[in-house]
Short mmCIF file of N, CA, C and O in Angstrom, two decimals:
data_model
loop_
_atom_site.label_atom_id
_atom_site.label_comp_id
_atom_site.label_asym_id
_atom_site.label_seq_id
_atom_site.Cartn_x
_atom_site.Cartn_y
_atom_site.Cartn_z
N MET A 26 121.90 171.47 170.57
CA MET A 26 121.53 170.17 170.04
C MET A 26 121.69 170.20 168.52
O MET A 26 121.33 171.16 167.87
N ARG A 27 122.20 169.13 168.00
CA ARG A 27 122.39 169.02 166.55
C ARG A 27 121.14 168.45 165.90
O ARG A 27 120.41 167.68 166.49
N CYS A 28 120.96 168.84 164.67
CA CYS A 28 119.84 168.34 163.89
C CYS A 28 120.20 166.92 163.42
O CYS A 28 121.32 166.68 162.95
N PRO A 29 119.27 165.98 163.53
CA PRO A 29 119.55 164.64 163.04
C PRO A 29 119.91 164.66 161.55
O PRO A 29 119.35 165.45 160.77
N ALA A 30 120.84 163.82 161.17
CA ALA A 30 121.30 163.78 159.78
C ALA A 30 120.16 163.51 158.80
O ALA A 30 120.16 164.04 157.69
N THR A 31 119.18 162.73 159.23
CA THR A 31 118.06 162.42 158.33
C THR A 31 117.23 163.66 158.04
O THR A 31 116.76 163.85 156.91
N VAL A 32 117.06 164.52 159.04
CA VAL A 32 116.30 165.76 158.85
C VAL A 32 117.09 166.71 157.96
O VAL A 32 116.53 167.32 157.03
N LEU A 33 118.37 166.83 158.20
CA LEU A 33 119.22 167.67 157.38
C LEU A 33 119.19 167.20 155.93
O LEU A 33 119.01 168.00 155.01
N ALA A 34 119.34 165.90 155.72
CA ALA A 34 119.34 165.36 154.36
C ALA A 34 117.99 165.62 153.68
O ALA A 34 117.95 165.95 152.49
N ARG A 35 116.91 165.48 154.41
CA ARG A 35 115.59 165.73 153.83
C ARG A 35 115.44 167.19 153.43
O ARG A 35 114.99 167.50 152.33
N ALA A 36 115.81 168.09 154.33
CA ALA A 36 115.70 169.52 154.03
C ALA A 36 116.57 169.90 152.84
O ALA A 36 116.14 170.65 151.95
N LEU A 37 117.76 169.36 152.78
CA LEU A 37 118.67 169.65 151.69
C LEU A 37 118.12 169.11 150.37
O LEU A 37 118.14 169.81 149.35
N ALA A 38 117.60 167.90 150.39
CA ALA A 38 117.02 167.32 149.17
C ALA A 38 115.83 168.13 148.68
O ALA A 38 115.67 168.37 147.48
N MET A 39 114.99 168.57 149.62
CA MET A 39 113.84 169.39 149.23
C MET A 39 114.30 170.71 148.63
O MET A 39 113.77 171.16 147.61
N HIS A 40 115.32 171.31 149.22
CA HIS A 40 115.84 172.58 148.72
C HIS A 40 116.44 172.41 147.33
O HIS A 40 116.21 173.22 146.43
N ARG A 41 117.20 171.35 147.17
CA ARG A 41 117.80 171.06 145.85
C ARG A 41 116.72 170.79 144.81
O ARG A 41 116.91 171.06 143.63
N GLY A 42 115.58 170.29 145.27
CA GLY A 42 114.46 170.02 144.37
C GLY A 42 113.62 171.25 144.06
O GLY A 42 112.64 171.17 143.33
N GLY A 43 113.99 172.39 144.66
CA GLY A 43 113.30 173.62 144.35
C GLY A 43 112.35 174.13 145.41
O GLY A 43 111.71 175.16 145.24
N ALA A 44 112.25 173.42 146.53
CA ALA A 44 111.36 173.87 147.61
C ALA A 44 111.94 175.10 148.30
O ALA A 44 113.14 175.20 148.50
N SER A 45 111.07 176.02 148.65
CA SER A 45 111.49 177.21 149.38
C SER A 45 111.72 176.86 150.85
O SER A 45 111.30 175.80 151.32
N TYR A 46 112.36 177.78 151.57
CA TYR A 46 112.56 177.56 153.01
C TYR A 46 111.22 177.41 153.71
O TYR A 46 111.06 176.59 154.60
N GLY A 47 110.25 178.21 153.30
CA GLY A 47 108.91 178.13 153.90
C GLY A 47 108.24 176.79 153.63
O GLY A 47 107.59 176.23 154.52
N GLU A 48 108.38 176.28 152.42
CA GLU A 48 107.79 174.98 152.09
C GLU A 48 108.44 173.86 152.90
O GLU A 48 107.75 172.96 153.37
N ILE A 49 109.74 173.94 153.06
CA ILE A 49 110.45 172.94 153.85
C ILE A 49 110.00 173.02 155.30
O ILE A 49 109.72 172.00 155.94
N ALA A 50 109.90 174.24 155.82
CA ALA A 50 109.47 174.43 157.21
C ALA A 50 108.07 173.85 157.42
O ALA A 50 107.83 173.16 158.43
N ARG A 51 107.16 174.10 156.50
CA ARG A 51 105.79 173.57 156.63
C ARG A 51 105.80 172.04 156.62
O ARG A 51 105.11 171.41 157.42
N ALA A 52 106.60 171.45 155.73
CA ALA A 52 106.64 169.99 155.64
C ALA A 52 107.19 169.37 156.93
O ALA A 52 106.64 168.38 157.44
N LEU A 53 108.26 169.95 157.47
CA LEU A 53 108.84 169.43 158.71
C LEU A 53 107.86 169.58 159.87
O LEU A 53 107.72 168.67 160.70
N THR A 54 107.18 170.71 159.93
CA THR A 54 106.20 170.95 160.99
C THR A 54 105.03 169.98 160.86
O THR A 54 104.61 169.37 161.85
N GLU A 55 104.51 169.82 159.64
CA GLU A 55 103.37 168.92 159.42
C GLU A 55 103.70 167.48 159.79
O GLU A 55 102.83 166.74 160.23
N ASP A 56 104.96 167.09 159.62
CA ASP A 56 105.38 165.73 159.94
C ASP A 56 105.76 165.58 161.42
O ASP A 56 106.20 164.51 161.84
N GLY A 57 105.61 166.65 162.19
CA GLY A 57 105.87 166.58 163.63
C GLY A 57 107.34 166.47 164.00
O GLY A 57 107.67 166.00 165.09
N ILE A 58 108.22 166.91 163.12
CA ILE A 58 109.65 166.84 163.40
C ILE A 58 110.04 168.02 164.28
O ILE A 58 109.84 169.17 163.91
N PRO A 59 110.58 167.73 165.48
CA PRO A 59 110.96 168.84 166.37
C PRO A 59 112.18 169.59 165.85
O PRO A 59 113.03 169.03 165.16
N LYS A 60 112.26 170.86 166.20
CA LYS A 60 113.42 171.67 165.85
C LYS A 60 114.61 171.19 166.68
O LYS A 60 114.43 170.66 167.78
N PRO A 61 115.84 171.36 166.19
CA PRO A 61 117.01 170.94 166.95
C PRO A 61 117.07 171.55 168.35
O PRO A 61 117.52 170.90 169.28
N ALA A 62 116.61 172.78 168.51
CA ALA A 62 116.63 173.42 169.82
C ALA A 62 115.42 173.05 170.66
O ALA A 62 115.27 173.52 171.78
N GLY A 63 114.58 172.19 170.13
CA GLY A 63 113.38 171.77 170.83
C GLY A 63 112.16 172.55 170.38
O GLY A 63 112.27 173.59 169.76
N GLY A 64 111.05 172.00 170.68
CA GLY A 64 109.80 172.65 170.33
C GLY A 64 109.30 172.29 168.95
O GLY A 64 109.97 171.61 168.18
N ARG A 65 108.08 172.75 168.70
CA ARG A 65 107.47 172.47 167.41
C ARG A 65 107.44 173.74 166.59
O ARG A 65 107.76 174.80 167.07
N GLY A 66 107.01 173.60 165.37
CA GLY A 66 106.78 174.75 164.54
C GLY A 66 108.02 175.33 163.88
O GLY A 66 108.53 176.35 164.31
N TRP A 67 108.51 174.66 162.86
CA TRP A 67 109.62 175.18 162.09
C TRP A 67 109.19 176.46 161.39
O TRP A 67 108.07 176.60 160.93
N GLN A 68 110.12 177.39 161.28
CA GLN A 68 109.93 178.63 160.53
C GLN A 68 110.99 178.65 159.43
O GLN A 68 112.01 177.95 159.51
N ARG A 69 110.76 179.46 158.41
CA ARG A 69 111.71 179.47 157.29
C ARG A 69 113.11 179.90 157.74
O ARG A 69 114.10 179.42 157.20
N ASN A 70 113.20 180.77 158.75
CA ASN A 70 114.54 181.17 159.22
C ASN A 70 115.27 180.01 159.89
O ASN A 70 116.49 179.93 159.84
N HIS A 71 114.54 179.07 160.50
CA HIS A 71 115.18 177.88 161.08
C HIS A 71 115.80 177.04 159.97
O HIS A 71 116.91 176.53 160.10
N VAL A 72 115.05 176.87 158.88
CA VAL A 72 115.55 176.08 157.74
C VAL A 72 116.75 176.78 157.11
O VAL A 72 117.75 176.14 156.78
N TRP A 73 116.65 178.10 156.97
CA TRP A 73 117.75 178.88 156.39
C TRP A 73 119.02 178.67 157.20
O TRP A 73 120.10 178.43 156.64
N ARG A 74 118.89 178.76 158.53
CA ARG A 74 120.06 178.55 159.40
C ARG A 74 120.58 177.13 159.29
O ARG A 74 121.79 176.90 159.23
N LEU A 75 119.67 176.15 159.27
CA LEU A 75 120.07 174.75 159.16
C LEU A 75 120.86 174.50 157.89
O LEU A 75 121.90 173.85 157.91
N LEU A 76 120.37 175.04 156.78
CA LEU A 76 121.04 174.80 155.50
C LEU A 76 122.32 175.62 155.33
O LEU A 76 123.06 175.40 154.38
N GLY A 77 122.58 176.50 156.27
CA GLY A 77 123.82 177.27 156.26
C GLY A 77 124.89 176.72 157.17
O GLY A 77 125.98 177.29 157.26
N THR A 78 124.62 175.60 157.82
CA THR A 78 125.59 175.02 158.74
C THR A 78 126.71 174.32 157.99
O THR A 78 126.57 173.96 156.81
N ALA A 79 127.80 174.10 158.69
CA ALA A 79 128.94 173.37 158.10
C ALA A 79 128.51 171.96 157.70
O ALA A 79 128.94 171.46 156.65
N ALA A 80 127.66 171.33 158.51
CA ALA A 80 127.20 169.98 158.18
C ALA A 80 126.43 169.97 156.86
O ALA A 80 126.59 169.06 156.04
N ALA A 81 125.61 170.99 156.64
CA ALA A 81 124.84 171.07 155.40
C ALA A 81 125.77 171.31 154.22
O ALA A 81 125.61 170.70 153.15
N ARG A 82 126.75 172.20 154.39
CA ARG A 82 127.70 172.45 153.30
C ARG A 82 128.49 171.19 152.95
O ARG A 82 128.72 170.89 151.78
N ASP A 83 128.89 170.43 153.99
CA ASP A 83 129.62 169.19 153.74
C ASP A 83 128.74 168.19 152.98
O ASP A 83 129.21 167.53 152.05
N LEU A 84 127.49 168.06 153.41
CA LEU A 84 126.59 167.13 152.74
C LEU A 84 126.32 167.57 151.31
O LEU A 84 126.29 166.76 150.40
N TRP A 85 126.15 168.87 151.10
CA TRP A 85 125.92 169.41 149.77
C TRP A 85 127.11 169.05 148.86
O TRP A 85 126.94 168.63 147.72
N ALA A 86 128.34 169.19 149.38
CA ALA A 86 129.54 168.86 148.60
C ALA A 86 129.61 167.38 148.28
O ALA A 86 130.01 167.00 147.18
N GLU A 87 129.21 166.54 149.24
CA GLU A 87 129.22 165.09 149.00
C GLU A 87 128.25 164.70 147.88
O GLU A 87 128.54 163.82 147.09
N LEU A 88 127.11 165.38 147.85
CA LEU A 88 126.09 165.04 146.86
C LEU A 88 126.41 165.61 145.49
O LEU A 88 125.82 165.19 144.50
N GLY A 89 127.35 166.54 145.46
CA GLY A 89 127.76 167.12 144.18
C GLY A 89 126.83 168.11 143.69
O GLY A 89 126.27 168.47 142.86
#
């Protein structure tokens, strides 16, 4: 399952703003956003993998 573009954009914006993977994971979990593979409870390694995807790299390039 793919991560919704809105979640990817939010995680990327938070990371660009200086948030750590752990901080992003906590924010997504607190807001009840499910992980792309299902389930609750984002971990920093989930965010790290998400921000390493081709979709994230493409979005990062678009934002400059």
